[in-house]
Amino acid sequence: MYKYLFLSVCTAFLFNCKSSEEFTGFSYDPPNVTDTQDKKVHPQHRRIIGAGNPTVWVSNNFENARLSDFYAINDSTFEVYIEPENAPINNSPWYAFKIWSDTSRSAVIRLNYNNARHRYVPKISFKDSVYSVDMNQAIYDSVSKTLEFQLKLSKEPITVSAQPISNTKSYDEWLMNMSQHSFVSISKIGESKLGNPIKELTIDETEPGSDVGILIIMSRQHPPEISGYYAARYFIEELASDSELSKKFRSEFIVRSFPLINIDGVMNGHWRHSAAGIDLNRDWENFNQPETQAVKNALLPVLQDPMKTVYYGIDFHSTNENIFYPIEQSVKTTPDNVTQRWIPFIQEENESVRFVTEEFDTSSPISKNWIYKTFGADAVTFEMHDELPVETIQQIGRSAARSLMELLLDEKSNAQ
Ligand SMILES: [Zn+2]
């Protein structure tokens, strides 16, 4: 029976497979996703809810939380009902809630996404430990699209979430930590729809007045995509390391990074959209939203500076596989085919990890294409698997940074 159920879970994942991030017309995106004018968003009602007797309690009263309602189905089963910020929306149900019980007991938790497909294996956090629910022991019902799993409850709240929680406090701590480097600066480049700061982390150790390359890094336009966000952070950490390669790179290249673009979506536990109810990674033509405008306005002055050249851009995301979406080879970028030349190094240094590549044209209104259209540079959407262990993400992020630094340094010295 479990085998069958496991297959169902895999099938559910497969539906999510392929290009769930990349814009491919309307097959994976809801209708009118490129209409990025403000849409109505339903605010989440923050509260503590109790159900059953003895009572089991849940709370969504914290940053990143997402829980819409909570019911006792019977003495042992409790349903967590999770709605997105608005709909239609990509199938990426984010959830995060605290749960505890008046008595020590075990309970079956049923995640109900109101007909959206399950995506994330539940992560259980208690004190400093985080573990994933064993999906072989979980039951996915492909008809109701609900997922059931067992939890041991006590008076001490545990956190159940779609991915390990990575909130703005940990982001600010990381930025603060990075800014200890003399060559790292943190600046506020604008405000989100809800007035939260959009921040840039700049790495600049170049000689004033010298001819420098620019590497653009973006991440977390989609709030739940933690594995891609972590990859971006490790990538940036490697660029800031004190290895000879990183020092050489920093003498030739400035890094302009925007590691957490959709801050409102992160704070409010959104599945995908900004506080304006739109997918920010579909707004790179119309720029209707303050988040995309802020990044654009921060980068555009580069065009006026003859001593600065954008070489490459990376936009980090997550999906259910490790996949690169390069700009297709027939499109001439400067430098050309960076992604296609880079991927073999990443694969070689991470032999046990499967990477997939799918090229696209540059027609869609996503950030990678804006980088190409604005600066003529090559760019990639870099997707990490949702369920990669953090050690693997670190290994990929750091090794990929090293091979890209080598490649871009070669490219720059050949161009001179
Ligand atoms: Zn994404």
Short mmCIF file of C-alpha atoms and ligand atoms in Angstrom, two decimals:
data_model
loop_
_atom_site.label_atom_id
_atom_site.label_comp_id
_atom_site.label_asym_id
_atom_site.label_seq_id
_atom_site.Cartn_x
_atom_site.Cartn_y
_atom_site.Cartn_z
CA MET A 1 0.00 0.00 0.00
CA TYR A 2 2.79 2.41 0.89
CA LYS A 3 4.46 1.72 -2.42
CA TYR A 4 1.33 2.81 -4.23
CA LEU A 5 1.02 5.87 -2.06
CA PHE A 6 4.64 6.75 -2.59
CA LEU A 7 4.07 6.51 -6.33
CA SER A 8 1.16 8.88 -5.98
CA VAL A 9 3.38 11.37 -4.24
CA CYS A 10 5.96 11.05 -7.03
CA THR A 11 3.27 11.54 -9.63
CA ALA A 12 2.18 14.66 -7.84
CA PHE A 13 5.76 15.90 -7.95
CA LEU A 14 6.11 15.04 -11.60
CA PHE A 15 3.18 17.21 -12.50
CA ASN A 16 5.08 20.01 -10.93
CA CYS A 17 8.12 19.02 -12.91
CA LYS A 18 9.77 20.86 -15.73
CA SER A 19 9.72 24.53 -16.13
CA SER A 20 7.47 25.31 -13.19
CA GLU A 21 9.62 28.37 -12.70
CA GLU A 22 10.46 29.39 -16.22
CA PHE A 23 7.88 31.24 -18.20
CA THR A 24 6.77 28.91 -20.96
CA GLY A 25 3.64 30.55 -22.25
CA PHE A 26 0.64 29.77 -20.12
CA SER A 27 1.01 26.06 -19.49
CA TYR A 28 2.56 26.44 -16.03
CA ASP A 29 1.56 29.96 -15.26
CA PRO A 30 -1.96 31.05 -14.46
CA PRO A 31 -3.75 33.17 -17.09
CA ASN A 32 -2.69 36.81 -17.32
CA VAL A 33 0.39 36.26 -15.21
CA THR A 34 2.18 38.93 -17.24
CA ASP A 35 -0.44 41.50 -16.32
CA THR A 36 1.49 42.76 -13.33
CA GLN A 37 -0.78 45.55 -12.20
CA ASP A 38 -1.91 45.25 -8.59
CA LYS A 39 -4.38 42.50 -7.83
CA LYS A 40 -6.45 41.89 -4.75
CA VAL A 41 -4.68 40.03 -1.96
CA HIS A 42 -6.49 38.42 0.97
CA PRO A 43 -4.70 39.29 4.18
CA GLN A 44 -4.05 36.36 6.46
CA HIS A 45 -5.97 36.46 9.75
CA ARG A 46 -3.21 36.10 12.37
CA ARG A 47 -4.44 34.11 15.37
CA ILE A 48 -4.28 31.08 17.65
CA ILE A 49 -6.89 28.39 16.97
CA GLY A 50 -7.78 25.44 19.22
CA ALA A 51 -9.64 22.29 18.13
CA GLY A 52 -10.64 18.97 19.74
CA ASN A 53 -10.73 17.85 23.34
CA PRO A 54 -8.13 17.70 24.83
CA THR A 55 -7.32 20.69 22.70
CA VAL A 56 -4.68 20.90 19.98
CA TRP A 57 -3.59 24.47 19.23
CA VAL A 58 -2.06 26.13 16.19
CA SER A 59 -0.71 29.62 15.61
CA ASN A 60 0.12 31.62 12.50
CA ASN A 61 1.10 34.64 14.53
CA PHE A 62 4.71 34.99 13.36
CA GLU A 63 6.68 36.14 10.32
CA ASN A 64 6.60 33.63 7.40
CA ALA A 65 3.50 31.90 8.83
CA ARG A 66 0.77 30.63 6.53
CA LEU A 67 -2.30 28.88 7.87
CA SER A 68 -5.86 29.81 7.02
CA ASP A 69 -7.91 27.56 9.31
CA PHE A 70 -7.75 24.52 11.55
CA TYR A 71 -10.30 21.80 12.32
CA ALA A 72 -10.58 18.55 14.28
CA ILE A 73 -11.78 15.91 11.79
CA ASN A 74 -12.07 13.26 14.53
CA ASP A 75 -10.31 12.41 17.81
CA SER A 76 -6.97 11.78 16.12
CA THR A 77 -6.98 13.75 12.84
CA PHE A 78 -6.64 17.51 12.48
CA GLU A 79 -6.87 19.42 9.25
CA VAL A 80 -4.71 22.45 8.49
CA TYR A 81 -6.33 24.47 5.76
CA ILE A 82 -3.94 26.57 3.68
CA GLU A 83 -4.94 29.19 1.14
CA PRO A 84 -2.65 31.31 -1.04
CA GLU A 85 -2.38 35.08 -0.88
CA ASN A 86 -4.58 35.28 -3.97
CA ALA A 87 -5.50 33.15 -6.95
CA PRO A 88 -4.98 31.99 -9.62
CA ILE A 89 -1.42 31.18 -8.64
CA ASN A 90 1.41 28.74 -9.38
CA ASN A 91 1.07 25.45 -7.45
CA SER A 92 3.58 26.12 -4.70
CA PRO A 93 1.66 25.83 -1.44
CA TRP A 94 3.76 27.37 1.32
CA TYR A 95 2.67 26.65 4.87
CA ALA A 96 4.18 27.44 8.25
CA PHE A 97 2.51 27.16 11.65
CA LYS A 98 3.25 26.34 15.25
CA ILE A 99 1.34 23.46 16.82
CA TRP A 100 1.05 22.16 20.38
CA SER A 101 -1.35 20.22 22.58
CA ASP A 102 -2.72 20.47 26.12
CA THR A 103 -1.63 16.84 26.62
CA SER A 104 1.26 14.81 25.21
CA ARG A 105 -0.19 12.81 22.35
CA SER A 106 0.27 11.81 18.75
CA ALA A 107 -1.98 13.23 16.05
CA VAL A 108 -2.50 12.92 12.32
CA ILE A 109 -2.10 16.27 10.55
CA ARG A 110 -3.80 16.69 7.21
CA LEU A 111 -2.60 19.50 4.95
CA ASN A 112 -5.41 20.71 2.71
CA TYR A 113 -4.48 23.29 0.08
CA ASN A 114 -7.97 23.77 -1.29
CA ASN A 115 -7.26 21.72 -4.42
CA ALA A 116 -3.78 23.02 -5.11
CA ARG A 117 -1.12 20.33 -5.46
CA HIS A 118 1.21 19.42 -2.66
CA ARG A 119 4.81 20.51 -3.31
CA TYR A 120 6.95 20.69 -0.17
CA VAL A 121 7.85 17.83 2.18
CA PRO A 122 6.93 19.07 5.67
CA LYS A 123 9.84 20.25 7.82
CA ILE A 124 9.50 19.91 11.58
CA SER A 125 11.47 22.35 13.74
CA PHE A 126 11.81 21.98 17.48
CA LYS A 127 14.34 24.07 19.37
CA ASP A 128 17.50 23.85 17.21
CA SER A 129 16.67 20.70 15.25
CA VAL A 130 14.92 20.49 11.88
CA TYR A 131 13.92 17.27 10.14
CA SER A 132 11.80 16.34 7.13
CA VAL A 133 8.71 14.17 7.46
CA ASP A 134 9.36 10.66 6.06
CA MET A 135 7.23 10.68 2.92
CA ASN A 136 7.13 6.87 2.95
CA GLN A 137 5.10 7.17 6.13
CA ALA A 138 2.93 10.01 4.82
CA ILE A 139 -0.24 9.48 2.83
CA TYR A 140 -0.94 11.60 -0.21
CA ASP A 141 -4.49 11.41 -1.51
CA SER A 142 -4.36 12.30 -5.18
CA VAL A 143 -8.12 12.91 -5.32
CA SER A 144 -8.47 15.33 -2.43
CA LYS A 145 -4.80 16.40 -2.92
CA THR A 146 -4.28 16.31 0.83
CA LEU A 147 -1.20 15.03 2.65
CA GLU A 148 -1.45 13.25 6.02
CA PHE A 149 1.39 12.57 8.43
CA GLN A 150 1.82 11.76 12.11
CA LEU A 151 3.17 14.20 14.66
CA LYS A 152 4.01 13.83 18.34
CA LEU A 153 2.63 16.81 20.21
CA SER A 154 3.19 18.24 23.67
CA LYS A 155 2.72 21.56 25.44
CA GLU A 156 5.93 22.82 23.77
CA PRO A 157 5.11 24.28 20.33
CA ILE A 158 6.83 22.78 17.31
CA THR A 159 6.96 24.51 13.93
CA VAL A 160 5.72 22.77 10.81
CA SER A 161 6.71 24.46 7.56
CA ALA A 162 7.12 23.79 3.85
CA GLN A 163 10.83 24.58 4.08
CA PRO A 164 13.08 25.51 6.99
CA ILE A 165 12.06 28.99 8.08
CA SER A 166 14.46 31.64 6.81
CA ASN A 167 13.07 35.00 7.83
CA THR A 168 14.14 38.63 7.51
CA LYS A 169 15.88 38.49 10.90
CA SER A 170 18.23 35.78 9.66
CA TYR A 171 18.67 37.72 6.41
CA ASP A 172 19.66 40.86 8.30
CA GLU A 173 22.05 38.86 10.49
CA TRP A 174 23.65 37.41 7.37
CA LEU A 175 23.95 40.86 5.77
CA MET A 176 25.46 42.23 8.97
CA ASN A 177 27.92 39.37 9.04
CA MET A 178 28.88 39.89 5.39
CA SER A 179 29.34 43.61 5.94
CA GLN A 180 32.27 42.86 8.27
CA HIS A 181 34.29 42.52 5.06
CA SER A 182 35.77 45.89 4.13
CA PHE A 183 34.78 45.36 0.49
CA VAL A 184 31.11 44.56 1.21
CA SER A 185 28.51 47.29 1.49
CA ILE A 186 24.81 46.99 2.18
CA SER A 187 22.46 49.65 0.84
CA LYS A 188 18.73 50.21 0.74
CA ILE A 189 17.73 50.60 -2.90
CA GLY A 190 14.01 51.10 -2.39
CA GLU A 191 10.92 49.97 -0.57
CA SER A 192 8.52 47.15 -1.17
CA LYS A 193 4.80 47.59 -1.65
CA LEU A 194 4.38 47.43 2.16
CA GLY A 195 7.29 49.78 2.82
CA ASN A 196 9.88 47.17 3.75
CA PRO A 197 13.48 47.83 2.68
CA ILE A 198 14.81 46.20 -0.50
CA LYS A 199 18.53 45.77 0.05
CA GLU A 200 21.54 45.38 -2.17
CA LEU A 201 24.76 43.67 -1.11
CA THR A 202 27.65 45.03 -3.16
CA ILE A 203 31.10 43.51 -3.34
CA ASP A 204 33.63 46.02 -4.65
CA GLU A 205 37.37 45.83 -4.17
CA THR A 206 38.31 47.22 -7.58
CA GLU A 207 40.68 50.11 -8.14
CA PRO A 208 38.76 53.36 -8.68
CA GLY A 209 38.80 54.28 -12.36
CA SER A 210 39.80 50.80 -13.55
CA ASP A 211 37.98 48.85 -16.20
CA VAL A 212 35.70 46.46 -14.29
CA GLY A 213 33.21 43.73 -14.99
CA ILE A 214 29.87 43.41 -13.21
CA LEU A 215 28.22 40.22 -12.00
CA ILE A 216 24.51 40.55 -11.13
CA ILE A 217 22.92 38.14 -8.64
CA MET A 218 19.23 38.01 -7.75
CA SER A 219 17.29 35.71 -5.47
CA ARG A 220 14.01 35.01 -3.72
CA GLN A 221 11.55 36.68 -6.02
CA HIS A 222 9.46 33.66 -5.01
CA PRO A 223 9.25 33.51 -1.21
CA PRO A 224 9.24 29.73 -0.54
CA GLU A 225 12.28 29.02 -2.73
CA ILE A 226 14.68 28.62 0.13
CA SER A 227 17.11 26.16 -1.49
CA GLY A 228 17.85 28.62 -4.31
CA TYR A 229 18.13 31.45 -1.79
CA TYR A 230 20.64 29.46 0.27
CA ALA A 231 22.60 28.65 -2.89
CA ALA A 232 22.75 32.39 -3.65
CA ARG A 233 24.01 33.13 -0.15
CA TYR A 234 26.75 30.48 -0.28
CA PHE A 235 27.66 31.65 -3.77
CA ILE A 236 28.07 35.23 -2.51
CA GLU A 237 30.04 34.03 0.52
CA GLU A 238 32.50 32.28 -1.79
CA LEU A 239 32.89 35.46 -3.86
CA ALA A 240 33.76 37.22 -0.60
CA SER A 241 36.16 34.54 0.64
CA ASP A 242 39.88 35.14 1.15
CA SER A 243 40.99 32.56 -1.44
CA GLU A 244 43.45 33.81 -4.05
CA LEU A 245 40.84 33.22 -6.75
CA SER A 246 38.21 35.31 -4.96
CA LYS A 247 40.71 38.11 -4.31
CA LYS A 248 41.71 38.14 -7.97
CA PHE A 249 38.06 38.13 -9.00
CA ARG A 250 37.29 41.03 -6.69
CA SER A 251 40.10 43.06 -8.20
CA GLU A 252 38.44 42.76 -11.63
CA PHE A 253 34.70 42.41 -10.93
CA ILE A 254 32.05 44.19 -8.89
CA VAL A 255 29.21 41.99 -7.60
CA ARG A 256 25.78 43.62 -7.47
CA SER A 257 23.50 41.28 -5.53
CA PHE A 258 19.84 41.45 -4.50
CA PRO A 259 19.42 38.33 -2.37
CA LEU A 260 15.87 38.90 -1.07
CA ILE A 261 13.70 40.74 -3.54
CA ASN A 262 10.17 39.74 -2.49
CA ILE A 263 10.44 40.79 1.15
CA ASP A 264 6.69 41.29 1.69
CA GLY A 265 5.96 37.84 0.31
CA VAL A 266 8.55 36.31 2.64
CA MET A 267 7.24 38.13 5.71
CA ASN A 268 3.63 37.24 5.00
CA GLY A 269 4.13 33.61 4.09
CA HIS A 270 3.13 33.98 0.45
CA TRP A 271 3.17 31.05 -1.96
CA ARG A 272 4.67 33.11 -4.78
CA HIS A 273 3.36 36.64 -5.19
CA SER A 274 4.30 40.06 -3.83
CA ALA A 275 2.00 42.10 -1.58
CA ALA A 276 0.47 43.40 -4.82
CA GLY A 277 -0.65 39.86 -5.62
CA ILE A 278 1.58 39.48 -8.67
CA ASP A 279 4.51 37.31 -9.68
CA LEU A 280 7.50 39.67 -9.56
CA ASN A 281 9.41 37.51 -12.03
CA ARG A 282 6.86 38.39 -14.69
CA ASP A 283 7.24 42.16 -14.21
CA TRP A 284 10.61 42.76 -15.92
CA GLU A 285 9.07 44.48 -18.95
CA ASN A 286 6.31 46.58 -17.48
CA PHE A 287 7.90 47.36 -14.10
CA ASN A 288 4.59 47.98 -12.41
CA GLN A 289 5.95 46.98 -9.01
CA PRO A 290 8.27 48.81 -6.58
CA GLU A 291 10.47 45.74 -6.04
CA THR A 292 11.41 45.29 -9.71
CA GLN A 293 11.67 49.07 -10.18
CA ALA A 294 14.12 49.30 -7.27
CA VAL A 295 16.47 46.69 -8.74
CA LYS A 296 16.21 48.17 -12.23
CA ASN A 297 16.93 51.70 -10.98
CA ALA A 298 19.88 50.47 -8.94
CA LEU A 299 21.47 48.82 -11.99
CA LEU A 300 20.64 51.18 -14.86
CA PRO A 301 23.39 53.75 -14.07
CA VAL A 302 25.92 51.07 -15.08
CA LEU A 303 24.93 51.82 -18.68
CA GLN A 304 26.26 55.38 -18.31
CA ASP A 305 29.65 54.29 -17.00
CA PRO A 306 32.12 53.45 -19.80
CA MET A 307 34.44 51.75 -17.29
CA LYS A 308 31.84 49.18 -16.24
CA THR A 309 30.57 46.22 -18.25
CA VAL A 310 27.94 43.71 -17.15
CA TYR A 311 29.34 40.24 -17.90
CA TYR A 312 26.73 37.94 -16.48
CA GLY A 313 23.58 37.63 -14.36
CA ILE A 314 22.21 34.81 -12.20
CA ASP A 315 18.67 34.60 -10.82
CA PHE A 316 18.39 31.88 -8.15
CA HIS A 317 15.16 29.89 -7.73
CA SER A 318 13.97 26.45 -6.60
CA THR A 319 11.86 23.73 -8.15
CA ASN A 320 11.62 19.93 -8.03
CA GLU A 321 14.91 19.37 -9.84
CA ASN A 322 18.29 21.04 -10.29
CA ILE A 323 17.84 22.82 -13.56
CA PHE A 324 19.52 25.60 -15.49
CA TYR A 325 17.54 27.74 -17.87
CA PRO A 326 20.15 29.40 -20.09
CA ILE A 327 19.45 31.85 -22.86
CA GLU A 328 19.46 29.72 -25.99
CA GLN A 329 22.71 29.54 -27.93
CA SER A 330 21.31 31.16 -31.06
CA VAL A 331 20.89 34.41 -29.12
CA LYS A 332 24.18 36.31 -29.24
CA THR A 333 25.17 37.66 -25.84
CA THR A 334 28.39 39.37 -24.73
CA PRO A 335 30.16 37.33 -23.52
CA ASP A 336 28.42 34.49 -25.33
CA ASN A 337 27.20 31.10 -24.04
CA VAL A 338 28.61 31.61 -20.55
CA THR A 339 26.03 29.26 -19.02
CA GLN A 340 26.64 26.50 -21.55
CA ARG A 341 30.38 26.66 -20.84
CA TRP A 342 29.91 26.90 -17.07
CA ILE A 343 27.52 23.95 -16.50
CA PRO A 344 30.07 21.17 -17.26
CA PHE A 345 32.29 22.49 -14.45
CA ILE A 346 29.38 22.52 -12.00
CA GLN A 347 28.44 18.98 -12.98
CA GLU A 348 32.04 17.77 -12.72
CA GLU A 349 32.47 19.15 -9.22
CA ASN A 350 29.13 17.77 -8.02
CA GLU A 351 29.15 14.32 -9.59
CA SER A 352 26.44 12.82 -7.41
CA VAL A 353 23.93 15.57 -8.20
CA ARG A 354 21.80 15.44 -11.32
CA PHE A 355 21.56 18.70 -13.25
CA VAL A 356 19.28 19.37 -16.18
CA THR A 357 19.51 22.15 -18.75
CA GLU A 358 16.69 23.62 -20.79
CA GLU A 359 17.37 26.59 -23.04
CA PHE A 360 14.85 29.33 -23.70
CA ASP A 361 14.43 32.27 -25.99
CA THR A 362 14.39 35.75 -24.48
CA SER A 363 10.76 36.69 -25.04
CA SER A 364 9.36 36.33 -21.52
CA PRO A 365 9.28 39.23 -19.03
CA ILE A 366 11.61 37.63 -16.48
CA SER A 367 14.69 39.11 -14.83
CA LYS A 368 17.23 37.04 -16.80
CA ASN A 369 15.87 38.39 -20.09
CA TRP A 370 15.86 41.93 -18.77
CA ILE A 371 19.59 41.59 -17.99
CA TYR A 372 20.20 40.41 -21.55
CA LYS A 373 18.00 43.06 -23.16
CA THR A 374 19.44 45.89 -21.05
CA PHE A 375 23.13 45.03 -20.92
CA GLY A 376 23.55 42.53 -23.76
CA ALA A 377 25.03 40.12 -21.23
CA ASP A 378 24.34 36.44 -20.81
CA ALA A 379 22.24 35.34 -17.83
CA VAL A 380 20.73 32.22 -16.31
CA THR A 381 17.85 31.11 -14.12
CA PHE A 382 19.57 28.78 -11.63
CA GLU A 383 17.12 26.39 -9.98
CA MET A 384 18.01 24.23 -6.98
CA HIS A 385 16.00 21.15 -6.04
CA ASP A 386 13.48 21.91 -3.28
CA GLU A 387 14.66 19.09 -1.03
CA LEU A 388 18.47 19.30 -1.35
CA PRO A 389 20.28 18.98 1.99
CA VAL A 390 21.87 22.26 3.05
CA GLU A 391 25.38 20.72 2.92
CA THR A 392 24.82 19.87 -0.75
CA ILE A 393 23.48 23.35 -1.48
CA GLN A 394 26.59 24.80 0.11
CA GLN A 395 28.89 22.54 -1.93
CA ILE A 396 27.08 23.44 -5.18
CA GLY A 397 26.87 27.15 -4.41
CA ARG A 398 30.53 27.50 -3.47
CA SER A 399 31.96 25.30 -6.22
CA ALA A 400 29.77 27.00 -8.83
CA ALA A 401 31.05 30.38 -7.65
CA ARG A 402 34.65 29.21 -8.05
CA SER A 403 34.19 27.88 -11.58
CA LEU A 404 32.29 31.00 -12.65
CA MET A 405 35.00 33.27 -11.27
CA GLU A 406 37.61 31.36 -13.33
CA LEU A 407 35.47 31.55 -16.43
CA LEU A 408 34.67 35.27 -16.13
CA LEU A 409 38.29 36.16 -15.34
CA ASP A 410 39.41 34.30 -18.49
CA GLU A 411 36.71 36.00 -20.47
CA LYS A 412 37.73 39.44 -19.24
CA SER A 413 41.43 38.95 -19.88
CA ASN A 414 40.64 37.71 -23.41
CA ALA A 415 38.48 40.76 -24.03
CA GLN A 416 41.32 43.13 -23.18
ZN ZN B 1 10.97 30.73 -8.62
#
